[in-house]
Amino acid sequence: MPKSSIIDGLGLLAISTRLQRLSEQLRKDGQQIYRSYGIDFEPKWFPVVYSLHVKKTLSVVEIAAEIGYTHPSTISLLKELEREKIISSRKDSSDERKRLIQLTEKGNSLVLEMQPVWDTMTRAIAALTSTPNNLLSAITEVESKLGEKSFLQRAEEIKSGLSPFTGQ
Amino acid sequence: MPKSSIIDGLGLLAISTRLQRLSEQLRKDGQQIYRSYGIDFEPKWFPVVYSLHVKKTLSVVEIAAEIGYTHPSTISLLKELEREKIISSRKDSSDERKRLIQLTEKGNSLVLEMQPVWDTMTRAIAALTSTPNNLLSAITEVESKLGEKSFLQRAEEIKSGLSPFTGQ
DNA sequence: TGAATATATGTAGTCAACTACGTAATTTTA
DNA sequence: TAAAATTACGTAGTTGACTACATATATTCA
């Protein structure tokens, strides 16, 4: 991944670019780690599969909410997973609009098979992020601040002379 | 199978997704902040324009290196900026392979116009990221660790029984 | 000096998310 | 109870990055 001088120095304004680059880097390596364990699995499938592993049966919109994606994005993930026979779906008999999704037998055994991979990844990421400022905590903290007040709202307040910290 | 190992892993395993989502959120709000100042500017143009503001004249590959993108991505950004008449380009007379890029007069005055926007954004992001774990520092720290040893390499070492921290 | 290599730019196609819009089924309400 | 609103799902097209490949020019070295 190419390193850049100016942008690194400019920190705050290029933070979105840096977040994206870091995300992409981790996703790509994740892909290769699954491969190195001989497992045919994409990192982007993880949130769906994990949700179904825990909750057993969910509708499309419920999965979208669980994983924090829009439902069209979720639908395309589900299509891939159905093609891979990792999940299966059927209509909800009490509400015909709903499609109920579950892990297949293959999906369930895949989850078991992936335990050591997930363990390895978790350790590697833990090592990577065990720095003075913990990345995962930092993300959680910023997400929580954004939940209170968006970047846009904060900018509007600063523009109109309010403190970005207190909003007064 | 202990459920806790999966749950503990969840946060870390979904880190790439969360980074991407955060990036997208900041980028979108950034777009609206420029708009609220009545300025026709895309956040994704910032690294290119800022680099040219500082360095005055750069080739395509030099810009790509500065902003940390691949050169095809850079070319498509440059096309947009040229269409917007924010930059102009000419062949390098001493090396005909090179295309030298500069800000136009419009580009230069745009940079001046954007100073207050950049100032506002910088403050808003500073407020957002002033949490116990500083996001920008965390990113820098993780990038630096990745520079030493990639996520993939760390995973390989853990797989073969080495410590993820020391590699021994 | 000319063949091989390296550098600079460009094009085509892919990927993984998105938004916008549309249809069908269900629920609410005037 | 029919019209309106909501919910659930789906499709089409966009975006912004990428990789792989192609071409032109410059440089190196046997």
XYZ file of C-alpha atoms (C1' of nucleotides) in Angstrom:
396
model
C 0.000 0.000 0.000
C 1.587 3.287 -1.094
C 2.636 5.714 1.580
C 1.949 9.413 1.134
C 3.738 12.333 2.686
C 1.401 15.279 2.311
C -1.746 13.430 3.246
C -0.204 11.859 6.295
C 0.794 15.306 7.459
C -2.650 16.716 6.807
C -4.237 14.289 9.130
C -7.669 15.470 9.907
C -8.901 16.461 6.466
C -7.746 13.240 4.903
C -8.989 10.999 7.670
C -11.712 9.501 5.504
C -9.160 8.453 2.879
C -6.959 6.866 5.506
C -9.813 4.962 7.103
C -10.801 3.572 3.758
C -7.255 2.568 2.868
C -6.760 0.791 6.194
C -10.072 -1.013 5.790
C -9.175 -2.208 2.326
C -5.774 -3.424 3.483
C -7.238 -5.490 6.313
C -10.005 -6.874 4.107
C -7.545 -8.061 1.464
C -5.241 -9.730 3.960
C -8.285 -11.300 5.609
C -9.193 -12.851 2.289
C -5.741 -14.387 2.018
C -5.797 -15.681 5.566
C -8.983 -17.675 4.877
C -7.301 -18.975 1.748
C -4.169 -19.986 3.661
C -6.396 -22.157 5.853
C -7.890 -23.676 2.721
C -11.303 -22.164 3.450
C -13.424 -20.657 0.702
C -14.793 -17.639 2.519
C -14.904 -13.878 1.941
C -14.360 -11.466 4.860
C -17.398 -9.477 3.742
C -19.605 -12.520 4.436
C -18.598 -12.611 8.079
C -21.205 -10.232 9.541
C -24.100 -12.063 7.846
C -22.865 -15.532 8.734
C -22.046 -14.544 12.267
C -25.481 -12.961 12.781
C -27.192 -16.085 11.481
C -24.975 -18.269 13.618
C -26.113 -16.382 16.711
C -29.732 -15.625 15.829
C -30.475 -18.729 13.724
C -33.321 -17.201 11.642
C -33.585 -13.635 10.368
C -35.375 -11.748 7.589
C -33.518 -9.719 4.980
C -34.236 -6.413 6.661
C -33.326 -7.809 10.068
C -29.955 -8.955 8.754
C -29.373 -5.568 7.148
C -30.063 -3.930 10.510
C -27.782 -6.387 12.333
C -24.832 -5.795 10.065
C -25.475 -2.099 9.477
C -25.731 -2.259 5.695
C -28.553 -1.128 3.466
C -30.913 -3.861 2.419
C -29.889 -3.831 -1.259
C -26.293 -4.468 -0.217
C -27.499 -7.203 2.093
C -29.539 -8.803 -0.685
C -26.478 -9.058 -2.881
C -24.484 -10.660 -0.045
C -27.339 -13.121 0.533
C -27.369 -13.995 -3.146
C -23.691 -14.901 -3.012
C -24.154 -16.906 0.177
C -27.144 -18.741 -1.292
C -25.140 -19.515 -4.433
C -22.410 -20.905 -2.150
C -25.094 -22.963 -0.353
C -24.038 -21.435 2.976
C -27.535 -20.115 3.641
C -31.054 -21.074 2.584
C -34.312 -19.147 2.683
C -38.061 -19.656 2.715
C -41.137 -17.445 2.853
C -42.562 -16.574 6.223
C -45.985 -18.265 6.244
C -47.495 -15.669 8.560
C -46.172 -12.666 6.603
C -45.723 -13.387 2.949
C -43.591 -10.299 2.395
C -40.820 -11.747 4.526
C -38.090 -14.136 3.513
C -36.584 -16.070 6.407
C -32.874 -16.830 6.138
C -30.931 -19.575 7.910
C -27.523 -21.214 7.748
C -27.538 -24.515 5.849
C -25.846 -27.621 7.186
C -22.824 -26.606 5.111
C -23.027 -23.135 6.649
C -23.081 -24.513 10.154
C -20.102 -26.776 9.641
C -18.246 -23.937 7.926
C -18.697 -21.867 11.064
C -17.090 -24.646 13.085
C -14.291 -24.997 10.578
C -13.603 -21.265 10.716
C -13.121 -21.107 14.488
C -9.316 -21.446 14.305
C -9.156 -18.854 11.518
C -11.221 -16.405 13.517
C -9.064 -17.093 16.548
C -5.894 -16.414 14.577
C -7.299 -13.262 13.016
C -8.505 -11.988 16.349
C -5.050 -12.455 17.840
C -3.320 -10.832 14.882
C -5.623 -7.822 14.969
C -5.272 -7.607 18.722
C -1.503 -7.460 18.269
C -1.850 -4.871 15.510
C -4.120 -2.637 17.535
C -2.420 -2.946 20.901
C -0.960 0.552 20.686
C -1.244 3.571 22.979
C -4.447 4.596 21.214
C -6.581 1.518 20.649
C -8.110 1.634 17.171
C -11.211 -0.366 17.984
C -11.935 1.764 21.036
C -11.262 4.917 19.050
C -13.770 3.830 16.392
C -16.363 3.024 19.026
C -15.799 6.376 20.681
C -16.104 8.323 17.445
C -19.173 6.333 16.370
C -20.763 7.167 19.674
C -19.966 10.886 19.272
C -21.358 10.783 15.765
C -24.504 9.217 17.179
C -24.973 12.252 19.390
C -24.206 14.789 16.688
C -23.047 14.294 13.098
C -19.929 15.741 11.495
C -22.228 17.971 9.415
C -24.127 19.286 12.441
C -20.863 19.989 14.238
C -19.544 21.878 11.228
C -22.750 23.931 11.023
C -22.380 24.899 14.669
C -18.765 25.928 14.258
C -19.710 27.941 11.188
C -22.299 29.821 13.216
C -19.839 30.485 15.998
C -20.711 27.749 18.467
C -18.149 25.611 20.243
C -17.672 22.253 18.562
C -17.339 20.671 21.996
C -20.359 21.978 23.879
C -22.568 23.235 21.088
C -23.136 26.460 23.067
C -18.014 -24.909 21.175
C -17.597 -21.940 23.517
C -19.774 -19.108 22.319
C -17.552 -16.521 23.986
C -14.668 -16.978 21.558
C -16.853 -15.902 18.685
C -18.380 -13.028 20.573
C -15.006 -11.760 21.741
C -13.813 -11.930 18.186
C -16.757 -10.122 16.698
C -15.496 -6.610 17.239
C -12.090 -7.265 15.836
C -13.272 -9.358 12.905
C -15.676 -6.684 11.749
C -13.121 -3.896 12.078
C -12.673 -3.523 8.332
C -16.401 -3.033 7.840
C -16.546 -0.460 10.590
C -13.584 1.478 9.235
C -15.196 1.616 5.834
C -18.550 2.730 7.194
C -16.948 5.488 9.253
C -14.981 6.658 6.241
C -18.103 6.788 4.089
C -20.021 8.714 6.723
C -17.330 11.375 7.066
C -16.923 11.680 3.304
C -20.634 12.246 2.761
C -20.917 14.861 5.444
C -17.784 16.504 4.048
C -19.532 16.804 0.708
C -22.472 18.553 2.351
C -20.247 20.889 4.318
C -18.636 22.185 1.110
C -22.147 22.601 -0.282
C -23.310 24.516 2.784
C -20.513 27.000 2.116
C -21.740 27.276 -1.468
C -18.555 25.703 -2.795
C -18.626 23.197 -5.624
C -15.997 20.778 -4.373
C -15.788 17.048 -3.673
C -13.911 15.768 -0.603
C -12.146 13.202 -2.782
C -10.508 16.041 -4.728
C -8.858 17.422 -1.613
C -5.660 15.366 -1.601
C -4.884 16.219 -5.246
C -5.701 19.905 -4.932
C -3.854 20.282 -1.683
C -0.781 18.524 -3.062
C -0.753 20.842 -6.072
C -1.279 23.848 -3.840
C 1.856 22.923 -1.904
C 4.061 21.544 -4.664
C 2.776 23.694 -7.567
C 3.705 21.294 -10.397
C 3.575 17.497 -10.325
C 3.318 14.634 -12.793
C 0.525 12.056 -12.669
C 2.636 9.431 -10.965
C 4.028 11.962 -8.504
C 0.494 12.959 -7.507
C -0.509 9.311 -7.150
C 2.445 8.785 -4.809
C 1.615 11.921 -2.823
C -1.997 10.988 -2.228
C -1.369 7.279 -1.861
C -3.689 6.137 -4.660
C -2.899 4.041 -7.683
C -2.228 5.995 -10.826
C -5.414 4.870 -12.632
C -7.483 6.205 -9.734
C -5.446 9.388 -9.870
C -6.033 9.751 -13.599
C -9.778 9.612 -13.120
C -9.590 12.275 -10.400
C -7.458 14.451 -12.672
C -10.007 14.073 -15.465
C -12.748 15.403 -13.219
C -10.579 18.269 -12.006
C -9.610 19.173 -15.548
C -13.273 19.121 -16.601
C -13.963 21.486 -13.663
C -11.096 23.686 -14.886
C -9.457 23.459 -11.447
C -6.256 22.036 -12.898
C -4.489 22.196 -16.252
C -1.774 20.069 -17.752
C 0.944 20.131 -20.367
C 3.633 17.788 -21.613
C 7.028 17.960 -20.019
C 9.309 19.223 -22.792
C 12.333 17.401 -21.391
C 10.474 14.102 -20.897
C 7.648 13.563 -23.328
C 6.182 10.703 -21.288
C 5.338 13.066 -18.474
C 2.286 15.246 -18.100
C 2.824 18.161 -15.767
C -0.205 19.188 -13.718
C -0.860 22.566 -12.103
C -3.706 24.411 -10.465
C -5.417 26.887 -12.789
C -6.201 30.452 -11.733
C -9.658 29.144 -10.785
C -8.000 26.360 -8.807
C -5.814 28.773 -6.898
C -8.675 31.053 -5.941
C -10.765 28.035 -4.978
C -8.043 27.045 -2.529
C -8.258 30.478 -0.925
C -12.030 30.284 -0.824
C -11.887 26.897 0.862
C -9.661 27.975 3.756
C -12.613 28.671 6.080
C -14.247 25.366 5.128
C -11.054 23.451 5.851
C -10.709 25.302 9.124
C -14.271 24.394 10.132
C -13.855 20.780 9.111
C -10.565 20.486 10.968
C -12.189 21.791 14.120
C -15.235 19.556 13.785
C -13.101 16.473 13.264
C -10.849 17.489 16.134
C -13.919 17.654 18.371
C -15.175 14.296 17.070
C -11.875 12.574 17.658
C -10.955 14.119 21.000
C -11.770 10.942 22.903
C -9.679 8.796 25.259
C -8.326 6.872 22.286
C -7.479 9.321 19.531
C -8.627 7.924 16.191
C -6.013 9.683 14.095
C -3.192 8.551 16.371
C -4.628 5.040 16.447
C -4.642 4.929 12.647
C -1.080 6.186 12.499
C 0.005 3.632 15.078
C -1.654 0.735 13.264
C -0.315 1.889 9.888
C 3.142 1.947 11.386
C 2.739 -1.570 12.805
C 1.447 -2.757 9.447
C 4.525 -1.220 7.878
C 6.690 -3.466 10.028
C 4.644 -6.589 9.452
C 1.367 -7.096 7.606
C -1.831 -8.555 9.022
C -1.266 -11.598 6.796
C 2.311 -12.129 8.011
C 1.178 -11.841 11.626
C -1.566 -14.396 11.015
C 0.917 -16.801 9.426
C 3.173 -16.510 12.444
C 0.362 -17.149 14.887
C -0.745 -20.129 12.812
C 2.750 -21.603 13.050
C 2.873 -21.018 16.784
C 4.845 -17.809 17.027
C 3.871 -14.908 19.261
C 1.990 -12.204 17.384
C 3.837 -9.620 19.445
C 7.452 -10.634 19.146
C 7.423 -13.001 16.196
C 9.539 -15.496 18.164
C 24.300 1.120 -30.690
C 20.519 -1.529 -30.323
C 18.148 -4.760 -27.177
C 16.372 -5.101 -22.820
C 14.529 -2.819 -19.038
C 12.292 0.824 -16.612
C 9.173 4.616 -16.348
C 4.901 7.374 -17.360
C 0.545 7.404 -18.810
C -3.702 5.515 -20.355
C -7.810 2.083 -21.011
C -10.902 -1.670 -19.777
C -13.092 -4.168 -16.720
C -14.075 -5.536 -11.720
C -15.747 -4.973 -7.031
C -18.408 -3.724 -3.100
C -20.734 -0.478 -1.341
C -24.371 3.026 -2.308
C -29.053 5.731 -3.837
C -33.250 5.895 -6.277
C -36.991 3.785 -7.635
C -40.577 0.068 -8.139
C -43.802 -3.762 -6.613
C -46.287 -6.553 -3.355
C -48.177 -7.472 1.126
C -49.729 -5.714 5.471
C -51.463 -2.324 8.690
C -53.646 1.944 9.930
C -57.115 5.296 9.655
C -60.767 8.480 8.007
C -63.977 -0.769 4.430
C -61.481 1.469 1.002
C -57.664 4.680 0.711
C -53.321 5.845 2.522
C -49.249 4.699 4.746
C -45.862 1.446 6.034
C -43.033 -2.512 5.547
C -40.331 -5.949 2.949
C -38.026 -7.065 -0.856
C -36.080 -6.434 -5.342
C -33.739 -4.091 -9.587
C -31.048 -0.656 -12.009
C -27.675 2.368 -12.187
C -23.806 5.108 -9.742
C -19.490 5.706 -7.329
C -14.793 5.353 -6.180
C -11.507 2.479 -5.488
C -8.907 -1.438 -7.574
C -6.022 -4.900 -10.987
C -4.483 -6.176 -15.432
C -3.024 -4.891 -19.519
C -1.342 -1.710 -23.408
C 1.522 1.897 -25.397
C 5.020 5.411 -25.721
C 9.219 7.303 -24.265
C 13.619 7.150 -21.798
C 17.556 4.850 -19.840
C 20.963 1.265 -19.250
C 24.350 -1.884 -20.533
C 26.513 -5.816 -23.230
